[in-house]
Amino acid sequence: VLNTFRAACDRLDEYPALHFSATSLQFYAWVFQHDRVLFNRIRRFIRAGRWEVTGGWWVEGDTNLPSTSSLLMQAELAQEFARSRLGVTVDIAYMPDTFGHSAPLPSILRKTGFSSFVFCRPSRREKADLPGDLFWWQHGRDRVLAYRPKYFYGNPAECTHEQTLNKLNDPEFAPGK
């Protein structure tokens, strides 16, 4: 983590148009604990809008098997660290490699401050019956805007860019809806 984040900062210094993002607040806690100079560099890039803290979880964990209370606690711990140490609130949950998601996940996400959810798995091959790559995922009265990227590791282009753009331009998916 230290080497990766140091290299990211070096590239951000070298290329002013470059932006970077990283998940898992645990990573930032390790940097805070072991290299305050690097941590302060990261904070400067965050304030400049060139480094985005993504994910909003302490680690990219399993959201299928753990209890609701453990997921709530993990997200709350991560959000508190993000606010107090990095000066940000993460409102887009990101779970790229979870093999399944429990039905109440939208409620858990809403309760911990997330409005949107980005996931890579299940891929279209693994679960073809989702309403698309961009959709409202609802549990009870809670809903989050869920998005499965077209391209991610090990995934051939299975959906069209036009499908995603059509959804983004649909008034049904407007922010605050």
XYZ file of C-alpha atoms in Angstrom:
177
model
C 0.000 0.000 0.000
C 2.761 2.459 0.904
C 4.596 1.834 -2.372
C 1.420 1.994 -4.447
C 0.230 5.229 -2.842
C 3.708 6.785 -3.056
C 3.890 5.878 -6.760
C 0.391 7.320 -7.289
C 1.438 10.609 -5.664
C 4.577 10.712 -7.786
C 2.515 10.202 -10.966
C 0.051 12.892 -9.841
C 2.986 15.277 -9.359
C 4.349 14.328 -12.768
C 1.052 14.544 -14.707
C -1.185 17.457 -13.631
C -4.239 16.148 -15.534
C -4.062 12.715 -13.881
C -6.631 11.632 -11.286
C -6.426 8.626 -8.967
C -8.797 6.709 -6.742
C -8.340 4.022 -4.134
C -10.673 2.052 -1.911
C -10.468 0.507 1.547
C -10.053 2.993 4.370
C -7.780 0.450 6.071
C -5.161 1.344 3.449
C -5.315 5.005 4.427
C -5.071 4.069 8.121
C -1.845 2.159 7.400
C -0.416 5.168 5.579
C -1.493 7.427 8.459
C 0.205 5.087 10.925
C 3.448 4.502 9.013
C 4.125 7.525 6.784
C 2.588 10.866 7.767
C 4.424 12.715 4.999
C 2.808 10.487 2.390
C -0.556 10.770 4.158
C -0.357 14.568 3.958
C 0.516 14.379 0.241
C -2.596 12.263 -0.300
C -4.724 14.763 1.648
C -3.449 17.595 -0.551
C -4.455 15.665 -3.682
C -7.852 14.922 -2.139
C -8.428 18.639 -1.428
C -7.328 19.449 -5.000
C -9.935 17.005 -6.344
C -7.349 14.753 -7.979
C -7.480 11.827 -5.554
C -10.844 10.280 -4.823
C -11.435 8.102 -1.815
C -13.783 5.432 -3.112
C -15.582 2.452 -1.725
C -16.484 3.763 1.685
C -15.764 0.460 3.424
C -12.959 -0.366 5.844
C -12.011 -3.179 3.456
C -13.677 -4.499 0.325
C -15.478 -7.230 2.153
C -18.079 -9.847 1.537
C -21.574 -8.352 1.518
C -23.342 -11.661 1.073
C -22.651 -13.578 4.282
C -21.874 -11.119 7.122
C -24.629 -9.898 9.395
C -26.301 -6.554 8.862
C -24.797 -5.210 12.086
C -21.244 -6.098 11.013
C -21.720 -4.380 7.642
C -23.165 -1.305 9.354
C -20.241 -1.215 11.766
C -17.651 -1.582 8.991
C -19.183 1.240 6.945
C -19.561 3.502 9.994
C -15.942 2.915 11.030
C -14.752 3.697 7.502
C -16.903 6.822 7.164
C -15.684 8.151 10.523
C -12.044 7.694 9.473
C -12.731 9.311 6.081
C -14.373 12.331 7.724
C -11.936 12.799 10.590
C -8.623 12.033 8.862
C -9.258 12.760 5.183
C -11.981 15.406 5.362
C -14.347 13.565 3.012
C -17.560 11.613 3.118
C -17.761 8.741 0.688
C -21.261 8.472 -0.794
C -20.618 5.927 -3.550
C -20.096 2.380 -2.292
C -17.722 0.313 -4.405
C -17.433 -3.462 -4.168
C -15.645 -4.740 -7.277
C -15.066 -8.341 -6.287
C -17.885 -9.477 -4.033
C -19.465 -12.681 -5.313
C -22.964 -11.786 -4.251
C -24.931 -9.140 -2.456
C -27.593 -9.666 0.162
C -31.106 -8.383 -0.520
C -31.043 -5.764 2.275
C -27.791 -4.197 1.019
C -29.596 -1.094 -0.359
C -30.991 -0.415 3.129
C -27.565 -0.917 4.711
C -26.009 1.438 2.159
C -28.649 4.146 2.714
C -28.329 3.876 6.508
C -24.578 4.495 6.265
C -24.773 7.480 3.911
C -24.354 5.918 0.481
C -26.554 7.021 -2.408
C -24.992 4.856 -5.118
C -23.336 1.488 -5.496
C -20.757 0.358 -8.076
C -20.114 -3.358 -8.423
C -18.396 -5.612 -10.950
C -19.679 -8.975 -9.860
C -21.899 -10.600 -10.668
C -21.001 -9.997 -14.293
C -23.617 -10.185 -16.988
C -22.542 -13.787 -17.661
C -22.966 -14.642 -13.981
C -26.358 -12.938 -13.562
C -28.125 -11.956 -16.737
C -31.488 -11.129 -15.158
C -30.553 -7.760 -13.648
C -32.548 -4.872 -15.155
C -29.383 -3.564 -16.834
C -26.005 -2.163 -15.930
C -27.529 0.961 -14.379
C -30.656 0.522 -12.281
C -32.355 1.476 -9.039
C -31.845 -1.279 -6.499
C -34.509 -1.214 -3.841
C -35.104 -2.948 -0.521
C -38.202 -1.864 1.334
C -38.359 1.920 1.037
C -34.599 2.311 0.598
C -32.992 2.438 -2.811
C -29.593 3.175 -4.300
C -28.514 3.759 -7.857
C -26.543 0.634 -8.786
C -24.032 0.498 -11.621
C -22.056 -2.366 -13.124
C -19.213 -0.957 -15.300
C -18.926 -2.147 -18.848
C -15.239 -2.946 -18.514
C -13.532 -4.484 -15.514
C -10.886 -7.113 -14.925
C -11.546 -10.403 -16.645
C -14.782 -9.174 -18.213
C -15.176 -8.950 -21.959
C -17.297 -6.122 -23.272
C -20.734 -7.611 -22.659
C -22.891 -4.519 -22.772
C -22.932 -1.547 -25.049
C -21.838 1.939 -24.165
C -25.081 3.174 -25.707
C -27.154 1.191 -23.194
C -25.436 2.957 -20.308
C -25.705 6.396 -21.942
C -29.407 5.863 -22.607
C -29.967 5.144 -18.922
C -27.893 8.146 -17.830
C -30.008 10.403 -20.043
C -33.302 8.899 -18.822
C -35.134 11.311 -16.437
C -36.000 8.299 -14.257
C -32.340 8.148 -13.237
C -31.906 11.850 -12.483
C -30.092 12.681 -9.223
C -32.428 13.051 -6.294
C -35.133 10.937 -7.942
